[in-house]
Amino acid sequence: MSVILRIVIAVFLGFLVLALSSMMNTVKVFTELSESHPWIPITHTGMLLASLILICLLSRGKVSTYGLKGIRLKALVRPTVVGLFLGIIITGLGELLPMTGFEFMEDFTLLQIILFVWIYASVSEELLTRGLLQGFLRPLEKHGLTVFNFYMSVPVLVAALFFGFMHLGLLTMGASGSAVFVIVLSGIILGVIAGYYRERTGSIVPAIVVHALFNICGTVVGSLGEAVKS
């Protein structure tokens, strides 16, 4: 399979998962559930299930080739430090721009934010991008580019770009253009870092950790910013 064809198929798989997960919101039972319990992650549940099914089918049961395997705790130290460092810097810079369209989180309890924003969303989105997409593109790891002695393979770059630009959908939810710009840009940066550790360790666990730390920093820094402004 050619490089271009594999990339095209990977992107198609990504959009397929997004389409299937979005369709769950059109099913009456899920629509009613979402209206009565807006904190329940209907879309992310669809994303998680669709990604898992495709990974099982494409890997023929060898899900470890798609990053679904454990890792030693020692290997999480560096991703944790990098995730915290970049998360604080990027979300801090984001606070300098007007960010609107995320008022729905004001109704979330701290427990709901921890479970569904910090953990569940991170796992679901990483399963799609660093699991399904990067796993499918794994044969292309020798193709890529080097910037300031930092090598970024095609699988890392494609998954990172897809992850960043899939947040453009926030525009339809009322998010401001500046907010979406910051999220897309930070998503690409996050994707490169998460993808790098996914490729280096062969597991999506470090990617999930980095992703969760970005979400945590976004919530904490955002809350501190609101407190300072008030």
mmCIF file of C-alpha atoms in Angstrom:
data_model
loop_
_atom_site.group_PDB
_atom_site.id
_atom_site.type_symbol
_atom_site.label_atom_id
_atom_site.label_comp_id
_atom_site.label_asym_id
_atom_site.label_seq_id
_atom_site.Cartn_x
_atom_site.Cartn_y
_atom_site.Cartn_z
ATOM 1 C CA MET A 1 0.000 0.000 0.000
ATOM 2 C CA SER A 2 1.391 3.418 -0.980
ATOM 3 C CA VAL A 3 2.096 6.146 1.569
ATOM 4 C CA ILE A 4 -0.608 8.475 0.225
ATOM 5 C CA LEU A 5 -3.248 5.745 0.068
ATOM 6 C CA ARG A 6 -2.580 4.663 3.651
ATOM 7 C CA ILE A 7 -2.845 8.271 4.844
ATOM 8 C CA VAL A 8 -6.118 8.772 2.954
ATOM 9 C CA ILE A 9 -7.590 5.587 4.431
ATOM 10 C CA ALA A 10 -6.470 6.615 7.932
ATOM 11 C CA VAL A 11 -8.161 10.010 7.606
ATOM 12 C CA PHE A 12 -11.285 8.306 6.256
ATOM 13 C CA LEU A 13 -11.333 5.982 9.274
ATOM 14 C CA GLY A 14 -11.047 9.006 11.538
ATOM 15 C CA PHE A 15 -13.992 10.768 9.906
ATOM 16 C CA LEU A 16 -15.965 7.518 9.970
ATOM 17 C CA VAL A 17 -15.549 7.287 13.743
ATOM 18 C CA LEU A 18 -16.525 10.947 14.161
ATOM 19 C CA ALA A 19 -19.607 10.443 11.982
ATOM 20 C CA LEU A 20 -20.701 7.312 13.837
ATOM 21 C CA SER A 21 -20.203 8.948 17.235
ATOM 22 C CA SER A 22 -22.160 12.030 16.139
ATOM 23 C CA MET A 23 -25.010 9.846 14.884
ATOM 24 C CA MET A 24 -25.580 8.632 18.433
ATOM 25 C CA ASN A 25 -26.919 12.090 19.253
ATOM 26 C CA THR A 26 -29.666 11.625 16.655
ATOM 27 C CA VAL A 27 -31.029 8.481 18.317
ATOM 28 C CA LYS A 28 -34.048 9.387 20.432
ATOM 29 C CA VAL A 29 -33.043 7.505 23.561
ATOM 30 C CA PHE A 30 -29.588 9.117 23.548
ATOM 31 C CA THR A 31 -31.029 12.548 22.751
ATOM 32 C CA GLU A 32 -33.367 12.371 25.728
ATOM 33 C CA LEU A 33 -30.539 11.112 27.933
ATOM 34 C CA SER A 34 -28.299 13.968 26.814
ATOM 35 C CA GLU A 35 -31.001 16.567 27.483
ATOM 36 C CA SER A 36 -31.686 15.291 30.994
ATOM 37 C CA HIS A 37 -28.040 14.555 31.826
ATOM 38 C CA PRO A 38 -25.839 16.863 29.675
ATOM 39 C CA TRP A 39 -22.696 15.685 31.460
ATOM 40 C CA ILE A 40 -23.071 12.130 30.108
ATOM 41 C CA PRO A 41 -20.524 11.756 27.240
ATOM 42 C CA ILE A 42 -22.747 10.298 24.503
ATOM 43 C CA THR A 43 -20.479 11.352 21.632
ATOM 44 C CA HIS A 44 -17.285 10.223 23.345
ATOM 45 C CA THR A 45 -18.850 6.864 24.162
ATOM 46 C CA GLY A 46 -19.601 6.382 20.472
ATOM 47 C CA MET A 47 -16.050 7.444 19.640
ATOM 48 C CA LEU A 48 -14.599 4.950 22.099
ATOM 49 C CA LEU A 49 -16.754 2.041 20.931
ATOM 50 C CA ALA A 50 -16.287 2.702 17.202
ATOM 51 C CA SER A 51 -12.518 3.061 17.623
ATOM 52 C CA LEU A 52 -12.288 -0.150 19.634
ATOM 53 C CA ILE A 53 -14.308 -2.123 17.086
ATOM 54 C CA LEU A 54 -12.204 -0.879 14.159
ATOM 55 C CA ILE A 55 -8.965 -1.555 16.045
ATOM 56 C CA CYS A 56 -10.063 -5.127 16.784
ATOM 57 C CA LEU A 57 -11.030 -5.691 13.142
ATOM 58 C CA LEU A 58 -7.943 -4.110 11.573
ATOM 59 C CA SER A 59 -5.500 -5.729 14.004
ATOM 60 C CA ARG A 60 -7.282 -9.090 13.797
ATOM 61 C CA GLY A 61 -7.276 -9.225 17.554
ATOM 62 C CA LYS A 62 -3.643 -8.163 17.996
ATOM 63 C CA VAL A 63 -4.628 -4.877 19.633
ATOM 64 C CA SER A 64 -1.152 -4.339 21.098
ATOM 65 C CA THR A 65 -0.015 -3.296 17.607
ATOM 66 C CA TYR A 66 -2.415 -0.360 17.978
ATOM 67 C CA GLY A 67 -0.977 0.691 21.316
ATOM 68 C CA LEU A 68 -3.400 -1.149 23.586
ATOM 69 C CA LYS A 69 -0.893 -2.535 26.031
ATOM 70 C CA GLY A 70 0.512 -1.733 29.440
ATOM 71 C CA ILE A 71 3.649 0.170 30.289
ATOM 72 C CA ARG A 72 6.052 0.496 33.216
ATOM 73 C CA LEU A 73 5.356 3.404 35.553
ATOM 74 C CA LYS A 74 8.942 4.592 35.115
ATOM 75 C CA ALA A 75 8.229 5.282 31.451
ATOM 76 C CA LEU A 76 5.481 7.742 32.434
ATOM 77 C CA VAL A 77 7.752 10.132 34.328
ATOM 78 C CA ARG A 78 8.976 12.131 31.337
ATOM 79 C CA PRO A 79 5.564 12.334 29.583
ATOM 80 C CA THR A 80 4.084 13.562 32.867
ATOM 81 C CA VAL A 81 6.674 16.318 33.293
ATOM 82 C CA VAL A 82 6.422 17.405 29.654
ATOM 83 C CA GLY A 83 2.618 17.288 29.730
ATOM 84 C CA LEU A 84 2.442 19.483 32.831
ATOM 85 C CA PHE A 85 5.029 21.950 31.556
ATOM 86 C CA LEU A 86 3.488 22.448 28.123
ATOM 87 C CA GLY A 87 -0.055 22.277 29.464
ATOM 88 C CA ILE A 88 0.555 25.161 31.866
ATOM 89 C CA ILE A 89 2.343 27.293 29.263
ATOM 90 C CA ILE A 90 -0.147 26.779 26.428
ATOM 91 C CA THR A 91 -3.298 27.138 28.517
ATOM 92 C CA GLY A 92 -1.742 30.155 30.231
ATOM 93 C CA LEU A 93 -1.143 31.835 26.873
ATOM 94 C CA GLY A 94 -4.690 30.912 25.861
ATOM 95 C CA GLU A 95 -6.023 32.927 28.777
ATOM 96 C CA LEU A 96 -4.656 36.060 27.112
ATOM 97 C CA LEU A 97 -7.260 35.663 24.357
ATOM 98 C CA PRO A 98 -11.045 36.003 24.747
ATOM 99 C CA MET A 99 -12.456 32.498 25.254
ATOM 100 C CA THR A 100 -16.219 32.065 25.034
ATOM 101 C CA GLY A 101 -18.560 29.201 24.260
ATOM 102 C CA PHE A 102 -17.695 26.844 27.117
ATOM 103 C CA GLU A 103 -20.320 27.949 29.613
ATOM 104 C CA PHE A 104 -21.837 24.442 29.574
ATOM 105 C CA MET A 105 -19.031 23.271 31.869
ATOM 106 C CA GLU A 106 -20.255 25.655 34.555
ATOM 107 C CA ASP A 107 -23.014 23.144 35.326
ATOM 108 C CA PHE A 108 -20.521 20.315 35.860
ATOM 109 C CA THR A 109 -19.556 19.242 39.348
ATOM 110 C CA LEU A 110 -15.870 18.737 40.119
ATOM 111 C CA LEU A 111 -16.372 14.958 40.059
ATOM 112 C CA GLN A 112 -18.026 15.145 36.628
ATOM 113 C CA ILE A 113 -15.162 17.259 35.287
ATOM 114 C CA ILE A 114 -12.592 14.786 36.628
ATOM 115 C CA LEU A 115 -14.389 11.703 35.305
ATOM 116 C CA PHE A 116 -15.677 12.929 31.957
ATOM 117 C CA VAL A 117 -13.415 15.825 30.912
ATOM 118 C CA TRP A 118 -10.069 14.868 32.391
ATOM 119 C CA ILE A 119 -10.290 11.076 32.075
ATOM 120 C CA TYR A 120 -13.058 9.817 29.760
ATOM 121 C CA ALA A 121 -12.558 12.406 27.012
ATOM 122 C CA SER A 122 -8.797 11.849 27.087
ATOM 123 C CA VAL A 123 -9.139 8.070 26.786
ATOM 124 C CA SER A 124 -11.751 8.228 24.006
ATOM 125 C CA GLU A 125 -9.913 10.792 21.886
ATOM 126 C CA GLU A 126 -6.553 9.071 22.308
ATOM 127 C CA LEU A 127 -8.060 5.728 21.363
ATOM 128 C CA LEU A 128 -9.176 7.314 18.090
ATOM 129 C CA THR A 129 -6.086 9.353 17.227
ATOM 130 C CA ARG A 130 -3.051 7.694 18.814
ATOM 131 C CA GLY A 131 -4.712 4.278 18.858
ATOM 132 C CA LEU A 132 -6.645 3.772 15.619
ATOM 133 C CA LEU A 133 -5.064 6.369 13.317
ATOM 134 C CA GLN A 134 -1.458 6.170 14.481
ATOM 135 C CA GLY A 135 -1.703 2.403 14.750
ATOM 136 C CA PHE A 136 -2.965 2.085 11.174
ATOM 137 C CA LEU A 137 -0.185 4.397 9.973
ATOM 138 C CA ARG A 138 2.535 2.561 11.904
ATOM 139 C CA PRO A 139 4.178 1.122 8.726
ATOM 140 C CA LEU A 140 5.029 4.730 7.778
ATOM 141 C CA GLU A 141 7.127 5.503 10.875
ATOM 142 C CA LYS A 142 10.293 5.745 8.770
ATOM 143 C CA HIS A 143 8.748 8.606 6.801
ATOM 144 C CA GLY A 144 8.709 12.022 8.439
ATOM 145 C CA LEU A 145 10.616 15.233 9.050
ATOM 146 C CA THR A 146 13.082 16.593 11.594
ATOM 147 C CA VAL A 147 12.710 20.035 13.180
ATOM 148 C CA PHE A 148 15.441 21.232 15.572
ATOM 149 C CA ASN A 149 16.688 17.644 15.945
ATOM 150 C CA PHE A 150 13.171 16.494 16.870
ATOM 151 C CA TYR A 151 11.940 13.743 14.527
ATOM 152 C CA MET A 152 8.233 13.637 13.743
ATOM 153 C CA SER A 153 7.071 10.624 11.758
ATOM 154 C CA VAL A 154 4.133 10.637 9.353
ATOM 155 C CA PRO A 155 1.925 8.678 11.801
ATOM 156 C CA VAL A 156 2.617 11.234 14.548
ATOM 157 C CA LEU A 157 2.012 14.225 12.267
ATOM 158 C CA VAL A 158 -1.171 12.927 10.637
ATOM 159 C CA ALA A 159 -2.734 11.899 13.951
ATOM 160 C CA ALA A 160 -1.759 15.244 15.522
ATOM 161 C CA LEU A 161 -3.202 17.302 12.663
ATOM 162 C CA PHE A 162 -6.403 15.256 12.644
ATOM 163 C CA PHE A 163 -6.760 15.668 16.396
ATOM 164 C CA GLY A 164 -6.219 19.412 16.216
ATOM 165 C CA PHE A 165 -8.539 20.128 13.305
ATOM 166 C CA MET A 166 -11.332 17.857 14.523
ATOM 167 C CA HIS A 167 -11.919 20.518 17.195
ATOM 168 C CA LEU A 168 -13.138 22.910 14.484
ATOM 169 C CA GLY A 169 -16.539 21.398 15.238
ATOM 170 C CA LEU A 170 -16.586 23.549 18.386
ATOM 171 C CA LEU A 171 -17.493 26.485 16.134
ATOM 172 C CA THR A 172 -20.943 24.924 15.655
ATOM 173 C CA MET A 173 -21.355 24.808 19.440
ATOM 174 C CA GLY A 174 -20.973 28.553 19.862
ATOM 175 C CA ALA A 175 -17.283 28.685 20.751
ATOM 176 C CA SER A 176 -15.520 31.887 19.718
ATOM 177 C CA GLY A 177 -13.085 31.900 16.825
ATOM 178 C CA SER A 178 -10.176 32.808 19.096
ATOM 179 C CA ALA A 179 -11.051 29.973 21.462
ATOM 180 C CA VAL A 180 -11.175 27.444 18.632
ATOM 181 C CA PHE A 181 -7.896 28.757 17.204
ATOM 182 C CA VAL A 182 -6.154 28.228 20.550
ATOM 183 C CA ILE A 183 -7.683 24.765 20.965
ATOM 184 C CA VAL A 184 -6.772 23.629 17.435
ATOM 185 C CA LEU A 185 -3.195 24.895 17.773
ATOM 186 C CA SER A 186 -2.732 23.436 21.260
ATOM 187 C CA GLY A 187 -4.363 20.220 20.022
ATOM 188 C CA ILE A 188 -1.761 19.863 17.284
ATOM 189 C CA ILE A 189 1.076 20.516 19.740
ATOM 190 C CA LEU A 190 -0.464 18.078 22.210
ATOM 191 C CA GLY A 191 -0.883 15.569 19.401
ATOM 192 C CA VAL A 192 2.774 15.739 18.413
ATOM 193 C CA ILE A 193 3.951 15.239 22.007
ATOM 194 C CA ALA A 194 1.422 12.478 22.742
ATOM 195 C CA GLY A 195 2.181 10.804 19.421
ATOM 196 C CA TYR A 196 5.915 10.954 20.054
ATOM 197 C CA TYR A 197 5.594 9.076 23.347
ATOM 198 C CA ARG A 198 3.051 6.694 21.821
ATOM 199 C CA GLU A 199 5.546 5.822 19.098
ATOM 200 C CA ARG A 200 8.513 5.659 21.449
ATOM 201 C CA THR A 201 6.846 3.326 23.970
ATOM 202 C CA GLY A 202 4.447 1.458 21.680
ATOM 203 C CA SER A 203 1.600 2.197 24.104
ATOM 204 C CA ILE A 204 -1.179 4.808 24.144
ATOM 205 C CA VAL A 205 -0.937 5.072 27.940
ATOM 206 C CA PRO A 206 1.659 7.908 27.881
ATOM 207 C CA ALA A 207 -0.463 9.703 25.277
ATOM 208 C CA ILE A 208 -3.511 9.472 27.535
ATOM 209 C CA VAL A 209 -1.466 10.850 30.443
ATOM 210 C CA VAL A 210 -0.222 13.823 28.390
ATOM 211 C CA HIS A 211 -3.739 14.486 27.087
ATOM 212 C CA ALA A 212 -5.291 14.318 30.553
ATOM 213 C CA LEU A 213 -2.667 16.706 31.930
ATOM 214 C CA PHE A 214 -3.455 19.219 29.170
ATOM 215 C CA ASN A 215 -7.151 19.000 30.075
ATOM 216 C CA ILE A 216 -6.381 19.374 33.773
ATOM 217 C CA CYS A 217 -4.171 22.397 33.143
ATOM 218 C CA GLY A 218 -6.849 23.920 30.925
ATOM 219 C CA THR A 219 -9.463 23.590 33.648
ATOM 220 C CA VAL A 220 -7.250 24.768 36.513
ATOM 221 C CA VAL A 221 -5.616 27.667 34.665
ATOM 222 C CA GLY A 222 -8.999 28.698 33.261
ATOM 223 C CA SER A 223 -10.541 28.724 36.727
ATOM 224 C CA LEU A 224 -7.636 30.740 38.118
ATOM 225 C CA GLY A 225 -7.970 33.180 35.243
ATOM 226 C CA GLU A 226 -11.667 33.678 35.937
ATOM 227 C CA ALA A 227 -10.926 34.182 39.632
ATOM 228 C CA VAL A 228 -8.331 36.856 38.859
ATOM 229 C CA LYS A 229 -10.650 38.671 36.429
ATOM 230 C CA SER A 230 -13.473 38.718 38.964
#
